Amino acid sequence: VLDTTILNADVVTEGNTITFSDSVEVQGVRTVDSTSGGNFSGAKIDFQSDLDADSVTTGSLVVNAGTGNVEFDDNVGGTTPLTALNVTSQGTTTFSRNTDVGALTVNTGTLNYGTSDIDADSLSLTFSSLVRTSGKIGITTSGGVAQFDTGGSLTFGTSANEIEFGGTFGNAALSANADTVAFEDQALTGDNALHTIAVAGTNGVTISVNLESGTGNIDIASSGGNISGGTSDLEAQGAISLSAND
C-alpha cells in the first residue's frame, strides 16, 4: 500500500526540484512553488502518484514551476476531485493519467495529455503547443466555461485527437483563440447546445460540423484568413457574427 502525503502546508523551494513520490492529499488551499514566489527561475515539479483533495476541506492547489516542467504521472482527482488546480510552467505540463477537477487553469509552453482525459466544470488553457494522441479535453457539467488560448493550431473533434464537450451544456460557454481553429466531426457531443461560442483565428477558421449556441451568441472572427463552413449549420437564438479579414 502506498503512503500518502497530507499537504496541509505550502511547499516552496528556491529553484530546486520538488518531487512527491507517494500519493498526495490536499487539505485547504495550498501552493507548491519552485520559484520561491517568482524570485528564482524554478525547477521541475513532479507528482508521481495520485493527487486528490481531502474530502472534508475540498482542497485546491496552485503549482508554479517557473521555467521547469510540471508532471502529473498518475490520476488527478481520481478519488476526490480538487476544487481548483492552477498550473504555471514555461516548459511542458504533462497529464499522464485522467484528470478530474472543478476548475482547471493551465498556463504553459507545451500542454501534453497524450491518451489521458481532462474533465473540469470550467477550464482555462493557455499554451504554445499541444501534444495529444487519443486523450480528450472537455467540460462535463452545465454552466461551465472552456477557454482555449494558443499561438498554435486548435482542432476540435478529429477522429483520433478529440477536444470534445460531453454532458449537459445548457449554459456552457466556449471561447477559443488560436492561429487556426477547426471544428470537425464529433466536436460537440453534449446533450444541449453551448450557451455561447466565441472563436478567433489569426489565420482562418474551418467549421465542418453544425454549431448551435442555444440562447447565446455565435461570434466567429478570422483576422488573417477565411472562414469556411461547407454544408455546416450555425444556429443561435442570440446573434450570429462572422468576420473575416483575408
PDB file of C-alpha atoms in Angstrom:
ATOM      1  CA  VAL A   1       0.000   0.000   0.000  1.00  0.00           C
ATOM      2  CA  LEU A   2       1.397   3.367  -0.984  1.00  0.00           C
ATOM      3  CA  ASP A   3       1.893   6.018   1.673  1.00  0.00           C
ATOM      4  CA  THR A   4       0.021   9.303   1.435  1.00  0.00           C
ATOM      5  CA  THR A   5       1.461  12.782   1.869  1.00  0.00           C
ATOM      6  CA  ILE A   6      -1.058  15.086   3.547  1.00  0.00           C
ATOM      7  CA  LEU A   7      -0.431  18.504   2.016  1.00  0.00           C
ATOM      8  CA  ASN A   8      -1.638  20.834   4.771  1.00  0.00           C
ATOM      9  CA  ALA A   9       1.033  23.498   4.243  1.00  0.00           C
ATOM     10  CA  ASP A  10       2.754  25.134   1.266  1.00  0.00           C
ATOM     11  CA  VAL A  11       5.886  23.596  -0.275  1.00  0.00           C
ATOM     12  CA  VAL A  12       8.350  26.195  -1.621  1.00  0.00           C
ATOM     13  CA  THR A  13      11.942  25.906  -2.890  1.00  0.00           C
ATOM     14  CA  GLU A  14      14.466  28.429  -4.190  1.00  0.00           C
ATOM     15  CA  GLY A  15      14.791  26.996  -7.679  1.00  0.00           C
ATOM     16  CA  ASN A  16      15.116  23.338  -6.627  1.00  0.00           C
ATOM     17  CA  THR A  17      13.151  20.320  -7.897  1.00  0.00           C
ATOM     18  CA  ILE A  18      10.063  19.208  -5.970  1.00  0.00           C
ATOM     19  CA  THR A  19       9.055  15.525  -6.170  1.00  0.00           C
ATOM     20  CA  PHE A  20       6.144  13.749  -4.487  1.00  0.00           C
ATOM     21  CA  SER A  21       6.809  10.025  -4.813  1.00  0.00           C
ATOM     22  CA  ASP A  22       3.710   8.853  -2.953  1.00  0.00           C
ATOM     23  CA  SER A  23       0.053   9.831  -3.152  1.00  0.00           C
ATOM     24  CA  VAL A  24      -0.830  13.417  -2.235  1.00  0.00           C
ATOM     25  CA  GLU A  25      -3.977  14.589  -0.447  1.00  0.00           C
ATOM     26  CA  VAL A  26      -4.507  18.350  -0.464  1.00  0.00           C
ATOM     27  CA  GLN A  27      -6.091  19.970   2.561  1.00  0.00           C
ATOM     28  CA  GLY A  28      -7.299  23.533   2.129  1.00  0.00           C
ATOM     29  CA  VAL A  29      -5.789  25.981  -0.376  1.00  0.00           C
ATOM     30  CA  ARG A  30      -2.134  25.044  -0.923  1.00  0.00           C
ATOM     31  CA  THR A  31       0.804  26.124  -3.096  1.00  0.00           C
ATOM     32  CA  VAL A  32       3.694  24.078  -4.498  1.00  0.00           C
ATOM     33  CA  ASP A  33       6.266  26.541  -5.858  1.00  0.00           C
ATOM     34  CA  SER A  34       9.833  26.008  -7.060  1.00  0.00           C
ATOM     35  CA  THR A  35      10.348  29.733  -7.804  1.00  0.00           C
ATOM     36  CA  SER A  36      10.004  30.978  -4.196  1.00  0.00           C
ATOM     37  CA  GLY A  37       7.326  33.452  -5.190  1.00  0.00           C
ATOM     38  CA  GLY A  38       8.965  34.335  -8.507  1.00  0.00           C
ATOM     39  CA  ASN A  39      12.372  35.133  -7.043  1.00  0.00           C
ATOM     40  CA  PHE A  40      14.050  32.143  -8.744  1.00  0.00           C
ATOM     41  CA  SER A  41      13.748  30.683 -12.250  1.00  0.00           C
ATOM     42  CA  GLY A  42      12.096  27.490 -10.995  1.00  0.00           C
ATOM     43  CA  ALA A  43      12.583  23.769 -11.445  1.00  0.00           C
ATOM     44  CA  LYS A  44      10.649  20.616 -12.236  1.00  0.00           C
ATOM     45  CA  ILE A  45       7.662  19.685 -10.073  1.00  0.00           C
ATOM     46  CA  ASP A  46       6.664  16.020 -10.265  1.00  0.00           C
ATOM     47  CA  PHE A  47       3.616  14.306  -8.760  1.00  0.00           C
ATOM     48  CA  GLN A  48       4.477  10.640  -9.254  1.00  0.00           C
ATOM     49  CA  SER A  49       1.314   9.138  -7.770  1.00  0.00           C
ATOM     50  CA  ASP A  50      -2.342  10.041  -7.219  1.00  0.00           C
ATOM     51  CA  LEU A  51      -3.277  13.634  -6.439  1.00  0.00           C
ATOM     52  CA  ASP A  52      -6.589  14.192  -4.628  1.00  0.00           C
ATOM     53  CA  ALA A  53      -8.383  16.645  -2.406  1.00  0.00           C
ATOM     54  CA  ASP A  54      -9.268  15.964   1.177  1.00  0.00           C
ATOM     55  CA  SER A  55     -12.965  15.125   1.223  1.00  0.00           C
ATOM     56  CA  VAL A  56     -13.612  17.437   4.188  1.00  0.00           C
ATOM     57  CA  THR A  57     -11.785  20.601   3.126  1.00  0.00           C
ATOM     58  CA  THR A  58     -12.270  20.132  -0.651  1.00  0.00           C
ATOM     59  CA  GLY A  59      -8.689  21.200  -1.286  1.00  0.00           C
ATOM     60  CA  SER A  60      -7.353  23.310  -4.135  1.00  0.00           C
ATOM     61  CA  LEU A  61      -3.775  23.598  -5.389  1.00  0.00           C
ATOM     62  CA  VAL A  62      -1.535  26.168  -7.090  1.00  0.00           C
ATOM     63  CA  VAL A  63       1.566  24.754  -8.829  1.00  0.00           C
ATOM     64  CA  ASN A  64       4.299  27.088 -10.130  1.00  0.00           C
ATOM     65  CA  ALA A  65       7.432  25.597 -11.705  1.00  0.00           C
ATOM     66  CA  GLY A  66       8.677  28.725 -13.491  1.00  0.00           C
ATOM     67  CA  THR A  67      10.938  27.532 -16.312  1.00  0.00           C
ATOM     68  CA  GLY A  68      10.671  23.930 -15.099  1.00  0.00           C
ATOM     69  CA  ASN A  69       8.278  21.219 -16.260  1.00  0.00           C
ATOM     70  CA  VAL A  70       5.256  20.007 -14.320  1.00  0.00           C
ATOM     71  CA  GLU A  71       4.340  16.320 -14.416  1.00  0.00           C
ATOM     72  CA  PHE A  72       1.252  14.559 -13.127  1.00  0.00           C
ATOM     73  CA  ASP A  73       2.220  10.907 -13.529  1.00  0.00           C
ATOM     74  CA  ASP A  74      -0.961   9.377 -12.110  1.00  0.00           C
ATOM     75  CA  ASN A  75      -4.638  10.247 -11.742  1.00  0.00           C
ATOM     76  CA  VAL A  76      -5.606  13.728 -10.579  1.00  0.00           C
ATOM     77  CA  GLY A  77      -8.892  13.789  -8.688  1.00  0.00           C
ATOM     78  CA  GLY A  78      -9.498  10.103  -9.266  1.00  0.00           C
ATOM     79  CA  THR A  79     -10.837   9.613  -5.743  1.00  0.00           C
ATOM     80  CA  THR A  80     -11.774  13.142  -4.642  1.00  0.00           C
ATOM     81  CA  PRO A  81     -11.569  15.932  -7.248  1.00  0.00           C
ATOM     82  CA  LEU A  82      -9.736  19.127  -6.346  1.00  0.00           C
ATOM     83  CA  THR A  83     -11.923  22.211  -6.186  1.00  0.00           C
ATOM     84  CA  ALA A  84      -9.344  24.006  -8.338  1.00  0.00           C
ATOM     85  CA  LEU A  85      -5.948  23.278  -9.892  1.00  0.00           C
ATOM     86  CA  ASN A  86      -3.830  26.155 -11.211  1.00  0.00           C
ATOM     87  CA  VAL A  87      -0.586  25.262 -13.025  1.00  0.00           C
ATOM     88  CA  THR A  88       2.121  27.619 -14.322  1.00  0.00           C
ATOM     89  CA  SER A  89       5.130  26.350 -16.289  1.00  0.00           C
ATOM     90  CA  GLN A  90       7.110  27.895 -19.103  1.00  0.00           C
ATOM     91  CA  GLY A  91       8.183  24.374 -20.031  1.00  0.00           C
ATOM     92  CA  THR A  92       5.897  21.351 -20.530  1.00  0.00           C
ATOM     93  CA  THR A  93       2.916  20.403 -18.389  1.00  0.00           C
ATOM     94  CA  THR A  94       2.098  16.699 -18.689  1.00  0.00           C
ATOM     95  CA  PHE A  95      -1.042  14.882 -17.562  1.00  0.00           C
ATOM     96  CA  SER A  96      -0.214  11.179 -17.918  1.00  0.00           C
ATOM     97  CA  ARG A  97      -3.464   9.834 -16.481  1.00  0.00           C
ATOM     98  CA  ASN A  98      -7.036  11.096 -16.222  1.00  0.00           C
ATOM     99  CA  THR A  99      -7.748  14.426 -14.554  1.00  0.00           C
ATOM    100  CA  ASP A 100     -10.988  15.465 -12.836  1.00  0.00           C
ATOM    101  CA  VAL A 101     -11.131  18.875 -11.142  1.00  0.00           C
ATOM    102  CA  GLY A 102     -13.634  21.625 -10.506  1.00  0.00           C
ATOM    103  CA  ALA A 103     -11.742  24.488 -12.157  1.00  0.00           C
ATOM    104  CA  LEU A 104      -8.573  23.861 -14.177  1.00  0.00           C
ATOM    105  CA  THR A 105      -6.207  26.679 -15.161  1.00  0.00           C
ATOM    106  CA  VAL A 106      -3.008  25.878 -17.061  1.00  0.00           C
ATOM    107  CA  ASN A 107      -0.539  28.432 -18.419  1.00  0.00           C
ATOM    108  CA  THR A 108       2.304  26.550 -20.056  1.00  0.00           C
ATOM    109  CA  GLY A 109       4.630  26.262 -23.032  1.00  0.00           C
ATOM    110  CA  THR A 110       3.551  22.780 -24.149  1.00  0.00           C
ATOM    111  CA  LEU A 111       0.427  21.038 -22.893  1.00  0.00           C
ATOM    112  CA  ASN A 112       0.823  17.257 -23.130  1.00  0.00           C
ATOM    113  CA  TYR A 113      -2.059  14.991 -22.227  1.00  0.00           C
ATOM    114  CA  GLY A 114      -1.373  12.050 -24.539  1.00  0.00           C
ATOM    115  CA  THR A 115      -4.061   9.404 -24.077  1.00  0.00           C
ATOM    116  CA  SER A 116      -5.455  10.825 -20.835  1.00  0.00           C
ATOM    117  CA  ASP A 117      -8.784  12.611 -20.434  1.00  0.00           C
ATOM    118  CA  ILE A 118      -9.144  16.012 -18.789  1.00  0.00           C
ATOM    119  CA  ASP A 119     -12.560  16.878 -17.336  1.00  0.00           C
ATOM    120  CA  ALA A 120     -13.495  20.037 -15.453  1.00  0.00           C
ATOM    121  CA  ASP A 121     -16.506  22.147 -14.581  1.00  0.00           C
ATOM    122  CA  SER A 122     -14.584  25.081 -16.048  1.00  0.00           C
ATOM    123  CA  LEU A 123     -11.171  25.349 -17.647  1.00  0.00           C
ATOM    124  CA  SER A 124      -8.757  27.946 -18.942  1.00  0.00           C
ATOM    125  CA  LEU A 125      -5.886  26.587 -21.030  1.00  0.00           C
ATOM    126  CA  THR A 126      -3.107  28.800 -22.385  1.00  0.00           C
ATOM    127  CA  PHE A 127      -0.287  27.098 -24.280  1.00  0.00           C
ATOM    128  CA  SER A 128       2.075  27.463 -27.214  1.00  0.00           C
ATOM    129  CA  SER A 129       1.751  23.899 -28.484  1.00  0.00           C
ATOM    130  CA  LEU A 130      -0.427  20.877 -27.795  1.00  0.00           C
ATOM    131  CA  VAL A 131       0.655  17.208 -27.694  1.00  0.00           C
ATOM    132  CA  ARG A 132      -2.040  14.532 -27.662  1.00  0.00           C
ATOM    133  CA  THR A 133      -2.782  11.134 -29.157  1.00  0.00           C
ATOM    134  CA  SER A 134      -6.250   9.966 -28.158  1.00  0.00           C
ATOM    135  CA  GLY A 135      -6.985  11.868 -24.968  1.00  0.00           C
ATOM    136  CA  LYS A 136      -9.917  14.250 -24.670  1.00  0.00           C
ATOM    137  CA  ILE A 137     -10.421  17.640 -23.057  1.00  0.00           C
ATOM    138  CA  GLY A 138     -13.919  18.601 -22.009  1.00  0.00           C
ATOM    139  CA  ILE A 139     -16.165  20.293 -19.524  1.00  0.00           C
ATOM    140  CA  THR A 140     -18.777  17.982 -18.169  1.00  0.00           C
ATOM    141  CA  THR A 141     -21.315  19.938 -16.156  1.00  0.00           C
ATOM    142  CA  SER A 142     -23.877  22.549 -17.079  1.00  0.00           C
ATOM    143  CA  GLY A 143     -22.708  26.112 -16.681  1.00  0.00           C
ATOM    144  CA  GLY A 144     -19.000  25.528 -17.232  1.00  0.00           C
ATOM    145  CA  VAL A 145     -16.696  27.737 -19.268  1.00  0.00           C
ATOM    146  CA  ALA A 146     -13.987  26.470 -21.609  1.00  0.00           C
ATOM    147  CA  GLN A 147     -11.248  28.939 -22.596  1.00  0.00           C
ATOM    148  CA  PHE A 148      -8.519  27.902 -25.046  1.00  0.00           C
ATOM    149  CA  ASP A 149      -5.739  30.350 -25.889  1.00  0.00           C
ATOM    150  CA  THR A 150      -2.765  29.361 -28.048  1.00  0.00           C
ATOM    151  CA  GLY A 151      -0.497  30.714 -30.735  1.00  0.00           C
ATOM    152  CA  GLY A 152      -0.671  27.337 -32.487  1.00  0.00           C
ATOM    153  CA  SER A 153      -3.465  25.443 -34.191  1.00  0.00           C
ATOM    154  CA  LEU A 154      -6.527  24.189 -32.339  1.00  0.00           C
ATOM    155  CA  THR A 155      -8.739  21.382 -33.613  1.00  0.00           C
ATOM    156  CA  PHE A 156     -11.987  20.310 -32.007  1.00  0.00           C
ATOM    157  CA  GLY A 157     -13.226  16.804 -32.695  1.00  0.00           C
ATOM    158  CA  THR A 158     -10.844  14.958 -35.001  1.00  0.00           C
ATOM    159  CA  SER A 159     -11.439  11.228 -35.140  1.00  0.00           C
ATOM    160  CA  ALA A 160      -8.172  10.406 -33.360  1.00  0.00           C
ATOM    161  CA  ASN A 161      -7.450  13.516 -31.289  1.00  0.00           C
ATOM    162  CA  GLU A 162     -10.574  14.935 -29.741  1.00  0.00           C
ATOM    163  CA  ILE A 163     -11.295  18.007 -27.725  1.00  0.00           C
ATOM    164  CA  GLU A 164     -14.956  17.433 -27.047  1.00  0.00           C
ATOM    165  CA  PHE A 165     -17.801  18.527 -24.853  1.00  0.00           C
ATOM    166  CA  GLY A 166     -19.833  15.844 -23.130  1.00  0.00           C
ATOM    167  CA  GLY A 167     -22.703  16.004 -20.662  1.00  0.00           C
ATOM    168  CA  THR A 168     -25.401  18.661 -20.405  1.00  0.00           C
ATOM    169  CA  PHE A 169     -24.444  22.088 -21.649  1.00  0.00           C
ATOM    170  CA  GLY A 170     -27.447  24.365 -21.410  1.00  0.00           C
ATOM    171  CA  ASN A 171     -25.344  27.216 -20.007  1.00  0.00           C
ATOM    172  CA  ALA A 172     -21.805  26.245 -21.009  1.00  0.00           C
ATOM    173  CA  ALA A 173     -19.622  28.653 -22.962  1.00  0.00           C
ATOM    174  CA  LEU A 174     -16.700  28.136 -25.336  1.00  0.00           C
ATOM    175  CA  SER A 175     -14.009  30.712 -26.088  1.00  0.00           C
ATOM    176  CA  ALA A 176     -11.124  29.813 -28.406  1.00  0.00           C
ATOM    177  CA  ASN A 177      -8.238  31.978 -29.613  1.00  0.00           C
ATOM    178  CA  ALA A 178      -5.598  30.420 -31.853  1.00  0.00           C
ATOM    179  CA  ASP A 179      -3.619  30.725 -35.060  1.00  0.00           C
ATOM    180  CA  THR A 180      -6.071  28.424 -36.826  1.00  0.00           C
ATOM    181  CA  VAL A 181      -9.255  26.898 -35.438  1.00  0.00           C
ATOM    182  CA  ALA A 182     -11.103  23.894 -36.862  1.00  0.00           C
ATOM    183  CA  PHE A 183     -14.326  22.202 -35.819  1.00  0.00           C
ATOM    184  CA  GLU A 184     -14.523  18.684 -37.208  1.00  0.00           C
ATOM    185  CA  ASP A 185     -16.686  15.582 -36.818  1.00  0.00           C
ATOM    186  CA  GLN A 186     -17.825  14.852 -33.222  1.00  0.00           C
ATOM    187  CA  ALA A 187     -16.596  18.207 -31.969  1.00  0.00           C
ATOM    188  CA  LEU A 188     -19.668  18.846 -29.850  1.00  0.00           C
ATOM    189  CA  THR A 189     -21.253  15.829 -28.168  1.00  0.00           C
ATOM    190  CA  GLY A 190     -23.266  17.421 -25.365  1.00  0.00           C
ATOM    191  CA  ASP A 191     -26.965  16.817 -24.843  1.00  0.00           C
ATOM    192  CA  ASN A 192     -27.708  20.545 -25.065  1.00  0.00           C
ATOM    193  CA  ALA A 193     -26.270  23.365 -27.091  1.00  0.00           C
ATOM    194  CA  LEU A 194     -23.474  25.541 -25.789  1.00  0.00           C
ATOM    195  CA  HIS A 195     -24.715  28.834 -24.399  1.00  0.00           C
ATOM    196  CA  THR A 196     -22.211  30.999 -26.275  1.00  0.00           C
ATOM    197  CA  ILE A 197     -19.479  30.289 -28.818  1.00  0.00           C
ATOM    198  CA  ALA A 198     -16.691  32.831 -29.398  1.00  0.00           C
ATOM    199  CA  VAL A 199     -13.872  31.867 -31.759  1.00  0.00           C
ATOM    200  CA  ALA A 200     -10.964  33.962 -33.044  1.00  0.00           C
ATOM    201  CA  GLY A 201      -8.493  32.547 -35.569  1.00  0.00           C
ATOM    202  CA  THR A 202      -5.490  34.549 -36.715  1.00  0.00           C
ATOM    203  CA  ASN A 203      -5.169  32.600 -39.981  1.00  0.00           C
ATOM    204  CA  GLY A 204      -8.567  31.080 -40.553  1.00  0.00           C
ATOM    205  CA  VAL A 205     -11.483  29.175 -39.058  1.00  0.00           C
ATOM    206  CA  THR A 206     -12.848  25.942 -40.544  1.00  0.00           C
ATOM    207  CA  ILE A 207     -16.237  24.571 -39.488  1.00  0.00           C
ATOM    208  CA  SER A 208     -17.083  21.028 -40.614  1.00  0.00           C
ATOM    209  CA  VAL A 209     -19.779  20.296 -38.034  1.00  0.00           C
ATOM    210  CA  ASN A 210     -23.027  22.022 -37.080  1.00  0.00           C
ATOM    211  CA  LEU A 211     -22.652  24.559 -34.249  1.00  0.00           C
ATOM    212  CA  GLU A 212     -25.572  25.554 -32.038  1.00  0.00           C
ATOM    213  CA  SER A 213     -25.418  28.159 -29.273  1.00  0.00           C
ATOM    214  CA  GLY A 214     -28.776  27.715 -27.552  1.00  0.00           C
ATOM    215  CA  THR A 215     -29.896  31.050 -26.112  1.00  0.00           C
ATOM    216  CA  GLY A 216     -26.494  32.679 -26.573  1.00  0.00           C
ATOM    217  CA  ASN A 217     -24.489  34.144 -29.435  1.00  0.00           C
ATOM    218  CA  ILE A 218     -22.088  32.747 -32.013  1.00  0.00           C
ATOM    219  CA  ASP A 219     -19.174  35.080 -32.775  1.00  0.00           C
ATOM    220  CA  ILE A 220     -16.535  33.819 -35.219  1.00  0.00           C
ATOM    221  CA  ALA A 221     -13.698  36.033 -36.426  1.00  0.00           C
ATOM    222  CA  SER A 222     -10.602  35.454 -38.560  1.00  0.00           C
ATOM    223  CA  SER A 223      -8.124  38.317 -38.707  1.00  0.00           C
ATOM    224  CA  GLY A 224      -5.893  36.839 -41.424  1.00  0.00           C
ATOM    225  CA  GLY A 225      -7.730  34.060 -43.256  1.00  0.00           C
ATOM    226  CA  ASN A 226     -11.039  32.736 -44.462  1.00  0.00           C
ATOM    227  CA  ILE A 227     -13.978  31.347 -42.534  1.00  0.00           C
ATOM    228  CA  SER A 228     -15.036  28.163 -44.324  1.00  0.00           C
ATOM    229  CA  GLY A 229     -18.073  26.115 -43.398  1.00  0.00           C
ATOM    230  CA  GLY A 230     -19.063  23.854 -46.267  1.00  0.00           C
ATOM    231  CA  THR A 231     -22.542  22.493 -45.569  1.00  0.00           C
ATOM    232  CA  SER A 232     -22.382  23.094 -41.804  1.00  0.00           C
ATOM    233  CA  ASP A 233     -25.199  24.887 -39.991  1.00  0.00           C
ATOM    234  CA  LEU A 234     -24.880  27.703 -37.469  1.00  0.00           C
ATOM    235  CA  GLU A 235     -27.881  28.054 -35.149  1.00  0.00           C
ATOM    236  CA  ALA A 236     -28.376  30.582 -32.366  1.00  0.00           C
ATOM    237  CA  GLN A 237     -31.300  32.128 -30.536  1.00  0.00           C
ATOM    238  CA  GLY A 238     -28.957  35.056 -29.999  1.00  0.00           C
ATOM    239  CA  ALA A 239     -26.878  36.907 -32.585  1.00  0.00           C
ATOM    240  CA  ILE A 240     -24.545  35.341 -35.145  1.00  0.00           C
ATOM    241  CA  SER A 241     -21.483  37.355 -36.154  1.00  0.00           C
ATOM    242  CA  LEU A 242     -18.963  36.312 -38.820  1.00  0.00           C
ATOM    243  CA  SER A 243     -15.933  38.478 -39.610  1.00  0.00           C
ATOM    244  CA  ALA A 244     -13.039  37.547 -41.904  1.00  0.00           C
ATOM    245  CA  ASN A 245     -10.162  39.793 -42.972  1.00  0.00           C
ATOM    246  CA  ASP A 246      -8.077  37.989 -45.575  1.00  0.00           C
TER     247      ASP A 246
END
